[in-house]
Short mmCIF file of C-alpha atoms in Angstrom, two decimals:
data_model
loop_
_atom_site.label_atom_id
_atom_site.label_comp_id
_atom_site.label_asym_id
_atom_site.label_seq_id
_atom_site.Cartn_x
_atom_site.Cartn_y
_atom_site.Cartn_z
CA UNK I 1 0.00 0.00 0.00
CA UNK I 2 1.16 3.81 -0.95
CA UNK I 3 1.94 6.16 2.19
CA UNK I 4 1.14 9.51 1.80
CA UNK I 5 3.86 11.59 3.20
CA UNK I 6 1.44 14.69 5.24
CA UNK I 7 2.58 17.92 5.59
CA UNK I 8 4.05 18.55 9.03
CA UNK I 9 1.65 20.85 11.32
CA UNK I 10 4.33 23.41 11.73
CA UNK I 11 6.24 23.79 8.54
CA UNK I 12 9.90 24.06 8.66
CA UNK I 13 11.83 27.29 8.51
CA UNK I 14 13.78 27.56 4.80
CA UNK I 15 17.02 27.17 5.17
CA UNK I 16 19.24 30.58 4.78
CA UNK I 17 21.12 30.23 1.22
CA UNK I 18 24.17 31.03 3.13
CA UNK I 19 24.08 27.62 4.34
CA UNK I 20 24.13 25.56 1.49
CA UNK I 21 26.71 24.32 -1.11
CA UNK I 22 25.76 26.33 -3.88
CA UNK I 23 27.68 26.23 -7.19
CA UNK I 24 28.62 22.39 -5.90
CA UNK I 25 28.66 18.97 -7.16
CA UNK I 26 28.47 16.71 -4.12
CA UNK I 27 29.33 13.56 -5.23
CA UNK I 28 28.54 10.30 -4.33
CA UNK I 29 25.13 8.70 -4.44
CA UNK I 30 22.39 11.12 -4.83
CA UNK I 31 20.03 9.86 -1.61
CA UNK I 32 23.27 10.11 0.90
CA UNK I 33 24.03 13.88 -0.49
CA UNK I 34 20.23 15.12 -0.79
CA UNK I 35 20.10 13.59 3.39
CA UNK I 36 23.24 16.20 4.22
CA UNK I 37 21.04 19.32 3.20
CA UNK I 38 18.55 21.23 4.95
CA UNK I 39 14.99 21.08 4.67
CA UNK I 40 12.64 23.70 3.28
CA UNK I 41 16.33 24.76 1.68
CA UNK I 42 15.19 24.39 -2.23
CA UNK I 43 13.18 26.41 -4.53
CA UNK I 44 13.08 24.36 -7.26
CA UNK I 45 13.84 20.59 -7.95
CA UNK I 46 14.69 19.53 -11.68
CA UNK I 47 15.36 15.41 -12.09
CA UNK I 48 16.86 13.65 -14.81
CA UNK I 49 16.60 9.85 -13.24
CA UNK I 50 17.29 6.95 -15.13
CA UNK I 51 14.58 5.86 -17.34
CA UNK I 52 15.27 1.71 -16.30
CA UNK I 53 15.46 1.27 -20.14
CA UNK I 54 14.17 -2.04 -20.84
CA UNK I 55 16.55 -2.68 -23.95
CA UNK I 56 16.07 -6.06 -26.08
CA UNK I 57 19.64 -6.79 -27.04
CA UNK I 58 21.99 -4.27 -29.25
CA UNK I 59 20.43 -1.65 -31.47
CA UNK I 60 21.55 -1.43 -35.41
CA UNK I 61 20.74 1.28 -38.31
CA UNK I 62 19.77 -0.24 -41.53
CA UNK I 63 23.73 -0.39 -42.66
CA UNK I 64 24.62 -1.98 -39.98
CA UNK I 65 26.19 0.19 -37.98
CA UNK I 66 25.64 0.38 -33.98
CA UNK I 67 23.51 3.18 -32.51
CA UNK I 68 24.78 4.11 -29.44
CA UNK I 69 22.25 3.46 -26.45
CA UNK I 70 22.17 3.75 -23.11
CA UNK I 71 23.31 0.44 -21.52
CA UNK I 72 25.15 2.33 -18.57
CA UNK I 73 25.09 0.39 -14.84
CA UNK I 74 23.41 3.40 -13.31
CA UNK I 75 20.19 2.56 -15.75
CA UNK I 76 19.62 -1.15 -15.00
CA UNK I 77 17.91 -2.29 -11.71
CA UNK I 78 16.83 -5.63 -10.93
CA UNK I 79 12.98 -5.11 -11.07
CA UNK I 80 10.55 -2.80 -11.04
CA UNK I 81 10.40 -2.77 -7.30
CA UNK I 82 13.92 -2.36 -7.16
CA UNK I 83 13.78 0.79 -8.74
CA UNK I 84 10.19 1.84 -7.56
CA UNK I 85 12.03 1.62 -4.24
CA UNK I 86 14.86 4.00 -5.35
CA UNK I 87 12.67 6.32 -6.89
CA UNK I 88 10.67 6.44 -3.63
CA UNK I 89 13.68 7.39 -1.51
CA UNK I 90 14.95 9.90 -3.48
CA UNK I 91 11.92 11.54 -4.09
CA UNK I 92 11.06 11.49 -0.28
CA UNK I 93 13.92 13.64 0.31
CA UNK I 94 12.92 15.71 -2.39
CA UNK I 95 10.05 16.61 -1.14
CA UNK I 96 11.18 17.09 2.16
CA UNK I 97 14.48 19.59 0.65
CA UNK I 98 11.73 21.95 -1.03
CA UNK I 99 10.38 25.34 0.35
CA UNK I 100 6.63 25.53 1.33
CA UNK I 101 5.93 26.87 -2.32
CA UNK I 102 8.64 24.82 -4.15
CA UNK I 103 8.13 22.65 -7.20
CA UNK I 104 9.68 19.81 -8.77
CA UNK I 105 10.21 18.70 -12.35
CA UNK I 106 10.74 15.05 -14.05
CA UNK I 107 11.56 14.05 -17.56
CA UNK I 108 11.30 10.34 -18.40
CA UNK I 109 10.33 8.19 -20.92
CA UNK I 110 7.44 5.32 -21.21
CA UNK I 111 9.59 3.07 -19.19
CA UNK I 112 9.50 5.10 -16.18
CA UNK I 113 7.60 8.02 -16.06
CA UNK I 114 4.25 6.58 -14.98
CA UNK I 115 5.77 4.83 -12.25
CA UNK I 116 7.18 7.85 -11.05
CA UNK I 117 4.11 9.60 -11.73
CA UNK I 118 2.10 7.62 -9.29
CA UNK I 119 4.53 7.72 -6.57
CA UNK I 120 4.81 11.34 -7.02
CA UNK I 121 1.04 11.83 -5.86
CA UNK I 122 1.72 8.40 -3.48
CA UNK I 123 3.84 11.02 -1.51
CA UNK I 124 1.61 13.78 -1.79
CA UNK I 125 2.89 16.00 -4.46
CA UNK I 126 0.59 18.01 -6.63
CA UNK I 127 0.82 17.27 -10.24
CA UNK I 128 0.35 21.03 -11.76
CA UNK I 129 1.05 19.80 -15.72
CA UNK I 130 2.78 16.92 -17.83
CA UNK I 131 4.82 18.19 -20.34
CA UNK I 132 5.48 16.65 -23.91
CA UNK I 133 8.75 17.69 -25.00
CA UNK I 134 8.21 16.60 -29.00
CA UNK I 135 11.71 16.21 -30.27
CA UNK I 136 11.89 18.22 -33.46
CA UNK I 137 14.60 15.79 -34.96
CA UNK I 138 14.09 12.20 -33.23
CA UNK I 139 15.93 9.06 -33.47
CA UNK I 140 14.00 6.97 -36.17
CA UNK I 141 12.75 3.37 -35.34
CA UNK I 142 15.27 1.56 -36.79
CA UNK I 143 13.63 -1.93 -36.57
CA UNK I 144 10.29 -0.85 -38.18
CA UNK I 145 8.49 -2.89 -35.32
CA UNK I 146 7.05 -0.03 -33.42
CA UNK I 147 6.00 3.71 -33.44
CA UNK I 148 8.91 5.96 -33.44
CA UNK I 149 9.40 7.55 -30.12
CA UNK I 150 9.57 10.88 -31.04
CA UNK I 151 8.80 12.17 -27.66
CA UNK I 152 9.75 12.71 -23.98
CA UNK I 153 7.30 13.54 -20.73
CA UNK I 154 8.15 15.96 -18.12
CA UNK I 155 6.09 16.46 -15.02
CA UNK I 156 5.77 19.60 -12.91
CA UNK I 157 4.38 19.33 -9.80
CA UNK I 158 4.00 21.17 -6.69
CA UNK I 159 4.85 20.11 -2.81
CA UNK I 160 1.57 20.19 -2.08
CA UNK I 161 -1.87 21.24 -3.34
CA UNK I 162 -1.13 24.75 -0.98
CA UNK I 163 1.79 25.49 -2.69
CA UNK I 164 1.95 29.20 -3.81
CA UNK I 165 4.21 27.42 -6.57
CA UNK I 166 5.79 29.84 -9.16
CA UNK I 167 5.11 30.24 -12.31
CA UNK I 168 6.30 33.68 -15.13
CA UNK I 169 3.53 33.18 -17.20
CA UNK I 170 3.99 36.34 -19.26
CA UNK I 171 7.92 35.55 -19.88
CA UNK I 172 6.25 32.30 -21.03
CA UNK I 173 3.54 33.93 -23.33
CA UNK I 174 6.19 36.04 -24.50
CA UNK I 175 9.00 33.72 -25.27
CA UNK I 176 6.33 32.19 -27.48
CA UNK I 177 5.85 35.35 -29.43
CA UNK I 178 2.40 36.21 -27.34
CA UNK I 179 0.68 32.99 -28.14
CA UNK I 180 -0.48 31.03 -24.76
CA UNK I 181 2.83 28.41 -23.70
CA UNK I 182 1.42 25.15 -24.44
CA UNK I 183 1.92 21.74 -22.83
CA UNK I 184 3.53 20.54 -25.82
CA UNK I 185 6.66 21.63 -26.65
CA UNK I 186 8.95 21.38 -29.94
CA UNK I 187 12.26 20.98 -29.58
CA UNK I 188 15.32 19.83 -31.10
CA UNK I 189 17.34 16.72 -29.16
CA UNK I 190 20.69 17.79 -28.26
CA UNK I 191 23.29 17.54 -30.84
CA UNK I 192 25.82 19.22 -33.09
CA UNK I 193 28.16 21.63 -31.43
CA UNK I 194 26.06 21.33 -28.05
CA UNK I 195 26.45 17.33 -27.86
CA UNK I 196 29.53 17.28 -25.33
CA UNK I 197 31.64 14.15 -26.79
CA UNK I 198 35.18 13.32 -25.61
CA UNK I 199 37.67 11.39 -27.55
CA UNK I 200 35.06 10.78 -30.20
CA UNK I 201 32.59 9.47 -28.30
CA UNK I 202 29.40 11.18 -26.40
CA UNK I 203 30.34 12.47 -22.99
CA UNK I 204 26.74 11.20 -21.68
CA UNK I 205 24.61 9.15 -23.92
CA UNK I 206 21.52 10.96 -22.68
CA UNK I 207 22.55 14.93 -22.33
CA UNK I 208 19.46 16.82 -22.85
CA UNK I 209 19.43 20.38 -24.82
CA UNK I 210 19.86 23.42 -23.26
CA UNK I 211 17.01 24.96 -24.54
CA UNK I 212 14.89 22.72 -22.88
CA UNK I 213 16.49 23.91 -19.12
CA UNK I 214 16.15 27.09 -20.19
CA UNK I 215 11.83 27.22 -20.66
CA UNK I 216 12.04 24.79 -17.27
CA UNK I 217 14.15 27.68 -15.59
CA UNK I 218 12.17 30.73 -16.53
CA UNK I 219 9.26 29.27 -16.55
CA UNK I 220 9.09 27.99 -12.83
CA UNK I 221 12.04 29.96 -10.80
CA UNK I 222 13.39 33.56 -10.43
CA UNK I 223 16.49 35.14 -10.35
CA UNK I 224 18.28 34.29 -6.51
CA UNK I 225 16.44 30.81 -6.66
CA UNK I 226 18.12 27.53 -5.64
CA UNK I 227 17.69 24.58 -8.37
CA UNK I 228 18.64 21.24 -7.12
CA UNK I 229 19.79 18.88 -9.86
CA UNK I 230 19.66 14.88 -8.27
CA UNK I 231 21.17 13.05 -11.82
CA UNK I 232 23.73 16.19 -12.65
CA UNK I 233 25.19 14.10 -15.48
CA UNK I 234 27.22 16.72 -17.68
CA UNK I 235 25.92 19.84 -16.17
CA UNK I 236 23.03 21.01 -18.07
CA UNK I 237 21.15 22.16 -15.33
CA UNK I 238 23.90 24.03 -13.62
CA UNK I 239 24.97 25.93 -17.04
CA UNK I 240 21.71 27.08 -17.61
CA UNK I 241 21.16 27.96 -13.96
CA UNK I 242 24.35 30.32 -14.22
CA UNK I 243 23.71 31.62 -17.42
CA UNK I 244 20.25 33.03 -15.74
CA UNK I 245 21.11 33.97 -12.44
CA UNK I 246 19.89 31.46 -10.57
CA UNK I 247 21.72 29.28 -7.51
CA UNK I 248 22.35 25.79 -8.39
CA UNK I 249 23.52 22.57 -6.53
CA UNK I 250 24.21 18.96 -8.16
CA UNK I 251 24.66 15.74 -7.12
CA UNK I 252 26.94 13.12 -9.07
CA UNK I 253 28.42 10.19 -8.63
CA UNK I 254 30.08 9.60 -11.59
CA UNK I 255 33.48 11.39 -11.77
CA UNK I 256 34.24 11.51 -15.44
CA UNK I 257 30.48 13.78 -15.51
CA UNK I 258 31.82 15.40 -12.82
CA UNK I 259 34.60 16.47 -14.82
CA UNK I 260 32.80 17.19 -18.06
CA UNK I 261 30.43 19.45 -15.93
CA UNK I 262 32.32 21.58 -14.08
CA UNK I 263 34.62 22.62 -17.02
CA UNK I 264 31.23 23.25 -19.01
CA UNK I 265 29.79 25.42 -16.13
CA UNK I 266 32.84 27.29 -15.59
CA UNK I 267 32.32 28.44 -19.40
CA UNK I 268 28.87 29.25 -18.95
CA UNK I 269 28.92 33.22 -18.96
CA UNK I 270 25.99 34.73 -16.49
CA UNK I 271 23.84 36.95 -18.33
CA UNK I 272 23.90 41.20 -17.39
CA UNK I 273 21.24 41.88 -14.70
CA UNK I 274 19.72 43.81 -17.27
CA UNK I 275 19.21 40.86 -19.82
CA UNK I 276 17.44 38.73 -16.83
CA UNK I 277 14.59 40.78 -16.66
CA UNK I 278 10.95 39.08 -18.35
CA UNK I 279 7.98 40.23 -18.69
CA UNK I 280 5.43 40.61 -15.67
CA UNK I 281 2.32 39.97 -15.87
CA UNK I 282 -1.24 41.18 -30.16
CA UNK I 283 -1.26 38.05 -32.10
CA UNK I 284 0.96 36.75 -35.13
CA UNK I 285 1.56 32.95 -35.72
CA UNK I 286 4.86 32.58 -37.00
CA UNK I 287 6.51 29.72 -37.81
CA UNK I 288 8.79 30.12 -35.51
CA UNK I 289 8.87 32.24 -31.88
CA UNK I 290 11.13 35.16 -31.26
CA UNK I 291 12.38 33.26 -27.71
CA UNK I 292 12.65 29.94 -29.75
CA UNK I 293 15.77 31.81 -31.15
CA UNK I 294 16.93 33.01 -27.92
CA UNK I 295 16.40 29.99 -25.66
CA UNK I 296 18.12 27.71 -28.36
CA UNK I 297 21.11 29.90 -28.28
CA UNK I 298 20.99 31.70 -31.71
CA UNK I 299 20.67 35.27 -30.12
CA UNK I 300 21.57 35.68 -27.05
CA UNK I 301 19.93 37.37 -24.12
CA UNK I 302 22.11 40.93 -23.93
CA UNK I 303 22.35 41.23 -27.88
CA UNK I 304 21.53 44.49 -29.81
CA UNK I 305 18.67 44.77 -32.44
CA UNK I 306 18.96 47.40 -34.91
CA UNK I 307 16.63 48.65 -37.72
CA UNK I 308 18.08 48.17 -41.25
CA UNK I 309 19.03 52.21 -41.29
CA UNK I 310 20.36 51.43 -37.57
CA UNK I 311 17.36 54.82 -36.37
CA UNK I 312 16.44 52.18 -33.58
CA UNK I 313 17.96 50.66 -31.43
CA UNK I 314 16.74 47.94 -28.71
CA UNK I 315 18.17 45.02 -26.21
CA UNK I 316 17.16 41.28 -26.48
CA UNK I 317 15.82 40.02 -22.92
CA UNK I 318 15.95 36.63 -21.39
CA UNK I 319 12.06 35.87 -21.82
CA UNK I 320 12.41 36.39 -25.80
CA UNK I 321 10.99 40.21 -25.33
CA UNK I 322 12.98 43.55 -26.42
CA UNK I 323 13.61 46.71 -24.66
CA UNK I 324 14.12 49.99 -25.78
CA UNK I 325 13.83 52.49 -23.70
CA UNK I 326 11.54 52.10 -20.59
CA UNK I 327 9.44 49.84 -22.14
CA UNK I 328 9.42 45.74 -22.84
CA UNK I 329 8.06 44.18 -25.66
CA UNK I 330 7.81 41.88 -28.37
CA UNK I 331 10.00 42.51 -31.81
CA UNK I 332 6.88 43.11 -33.55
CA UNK I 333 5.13 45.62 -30.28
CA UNK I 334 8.24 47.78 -29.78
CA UNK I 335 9.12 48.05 -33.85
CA UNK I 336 5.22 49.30 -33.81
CA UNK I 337 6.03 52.07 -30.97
CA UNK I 338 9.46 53.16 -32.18
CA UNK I 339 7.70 54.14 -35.53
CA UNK I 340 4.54 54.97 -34.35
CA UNK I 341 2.87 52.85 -36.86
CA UNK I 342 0.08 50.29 -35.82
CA UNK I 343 2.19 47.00 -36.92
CA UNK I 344 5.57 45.89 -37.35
CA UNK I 345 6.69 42.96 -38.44
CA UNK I 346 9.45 41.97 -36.21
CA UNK I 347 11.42 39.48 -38.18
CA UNK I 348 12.34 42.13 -41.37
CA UNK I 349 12.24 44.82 -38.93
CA UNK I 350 15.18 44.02 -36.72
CA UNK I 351 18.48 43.05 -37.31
CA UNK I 352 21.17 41.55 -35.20
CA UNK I 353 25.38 41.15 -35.75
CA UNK I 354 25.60 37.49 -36.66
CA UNK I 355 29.03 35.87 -37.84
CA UNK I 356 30.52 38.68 -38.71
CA UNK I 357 27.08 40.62 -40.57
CA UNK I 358 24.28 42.44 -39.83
CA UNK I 359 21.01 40.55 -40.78
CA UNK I 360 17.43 40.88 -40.18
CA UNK I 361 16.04 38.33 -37.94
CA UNK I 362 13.95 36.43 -40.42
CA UNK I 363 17.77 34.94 -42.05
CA UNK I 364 18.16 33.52 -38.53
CA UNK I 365 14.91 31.91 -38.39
CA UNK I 366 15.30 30.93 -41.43
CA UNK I 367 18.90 28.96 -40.62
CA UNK I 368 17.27 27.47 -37.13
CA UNK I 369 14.32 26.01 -39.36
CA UNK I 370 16.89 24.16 -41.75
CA UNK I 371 19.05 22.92 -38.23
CA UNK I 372 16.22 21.97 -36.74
CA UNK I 373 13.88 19.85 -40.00
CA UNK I 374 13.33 16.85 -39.36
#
């Protein structure tokens, strides 16, 4: 039978950030390190478990050659009540690290995340969405005997069903070009330039994209929050976290990760106070959102739009919006304003120093549509 972890009658104090390891991997197993830190000390959980892959033998394209898969010993457990056990313990102490209004986030697969799911309500969480991350360029079924998996699930959840979780639903709204955020969400797996591989071969055979972390981050913590990362892996989690100005702690136990991460991190640039800002709480459909560009990386948070006769000037924001001046907006709302004219079309509008040459934003979305095609 489930247990339903209650809610103490006197909630714990949070823990003063002072206190805690931030910037740190602690290494070792993740259960042992989460039971060294304080309760009521974390803002915001994001876990990357292992998905207990159950894997049929090895895995070959139609040529023959071997498609690397993740047959690591940190992914294979006995049973399922082996790791239904381990997912219980670590996600008591999750719930017991987060502040009053904290929130937690998992990404699995079919193999796992219903499991987890159910023991994430068994211990009294509040499930606030599940999120399909469609992958906009997905492994193919080599075999031909199933559907392929072209997606992931993430689930957000609160402590409990009191939490006064957060949640930046303008930034959202406007990193998606002023269109509602959705549950599902479009995004490229990680590769190319991004996919960290050493000697050849990938660093981590499950490293997920940075863009991703970076809608998880804005979405559901502030600047000055602590993110707690259980499965660091490579780092993701803390790169983003620094890049955004938020406080970040991760636990490894694998030491050529740890290695991989903290070199990654340390090259991780935080953004200017400036570019952190979002919008607080007009509609095009584009192809394509503004923030798609800047979450992925293509323009970074910081960067300087011009008009083609460089009149107007205006800086890109975290959240995908532009300031120039006093006021936030979207590309296509503050090209309006600057010319006093009731539209703007953002994309032929503004321009932005890429490689070397000044082009309008539309060339850029038109290069992240041919990276990301299927």
């Amino acid at each position: 039978m489930a247990v339903l972890v209650k809610e103490r009658a006197a909630r714990v104090r949070p823990a003063p950030v002072a206190a805690l390891p931030l910037g740190c991997i602690l290494r070792g197993d993740c259960i042992e390190a989460m039971r060294a830190l304080p309760s009521a000390s974390i803002d915001m959980i994001f876990a990357d478990p292992p998905y207990n892959l159950q894997l049929g033998g090895d895995l070959s394209r139609p040529d023959g050659s071997h498609v690397d898969a993740v047959t690591n010993d940190w992914d294979k457990f006995t049973s399922f009540a082996t790791y239904d056990t381990f997912t219980r313990e670590w996600l008591i102490e999750a719930r017991r690290l987060l502040k009053p209004d904290g929130s937690i986030w998992v990404i699995g697969s079919y193999h796992n995340i219903f499991r987890v799911g159910a023991l994430l309500q068994d211990l009294g969480f509040w499930i606030l969405n599940d999120i399909v991350w469609r992958k906009a360029n997905p492994m193919p079924n080599f075999k031909g005997t199933r559907f392929t998996n072209a997606h992931e699930t993430l689930i957000w959840a609160s402590k409990c069903d009191k939490s006064r979780y957060t949640f930046n639903y303008r930034a959202m709204k406007t990193l998606n070009d002023e269109l509602q955020m959705r549950s599902d969400w479009v995004l490229p797996i990680c590769s190319g330039a991004e996919r960290i591989r050493k000697d050849g071969v990938k660093a981590h055979p499950t490293q997920k994209p940075e863009a991703l972390l970076y809608r998880v981050l804005l979405a559901t913590t502030n600047p000055g929050d602590v993110v707690l990362d259980p499965f660091f892996g490579t780092g993701t989690t803390g790169a983003v976290a620094r890049r955004l100005g938020r406080h970040w702690i991760g636990c490894e136990r694998d030491e050529g990760y740890i290695a991989v991460a903290e070199q990654r991190i340390e090259a991780a640039l935080p953004l200017d106070e400036s570019a952190l800002k979002t919008m607080q709480s007009r509609k095009t459909a584009p192809r394509v959102a503004f923030g798609a560009l800047v979450e992925a990386g293509w323009i970074s948070p910081g960067a300087e739009l011009v008009d083609r006769k460089a009149r107007y000037r205006a800086t890109v924001r975290a959240d995908g919006s532009i300031e120039a001046g006093a006021e936030p907006g979207s590309i296509h709302g503050i090209g309006a304003a600057l010319q006093g004219a009731p539209s703007c079309n953002g994309w032929t509008f503004w321009h932005v120093l890429h490689e070397g040459e000044v082009k309008p934003l539309d060339a850029l979305r038109q290069l992240y549509l041919l990276a990301t095609e299927d």
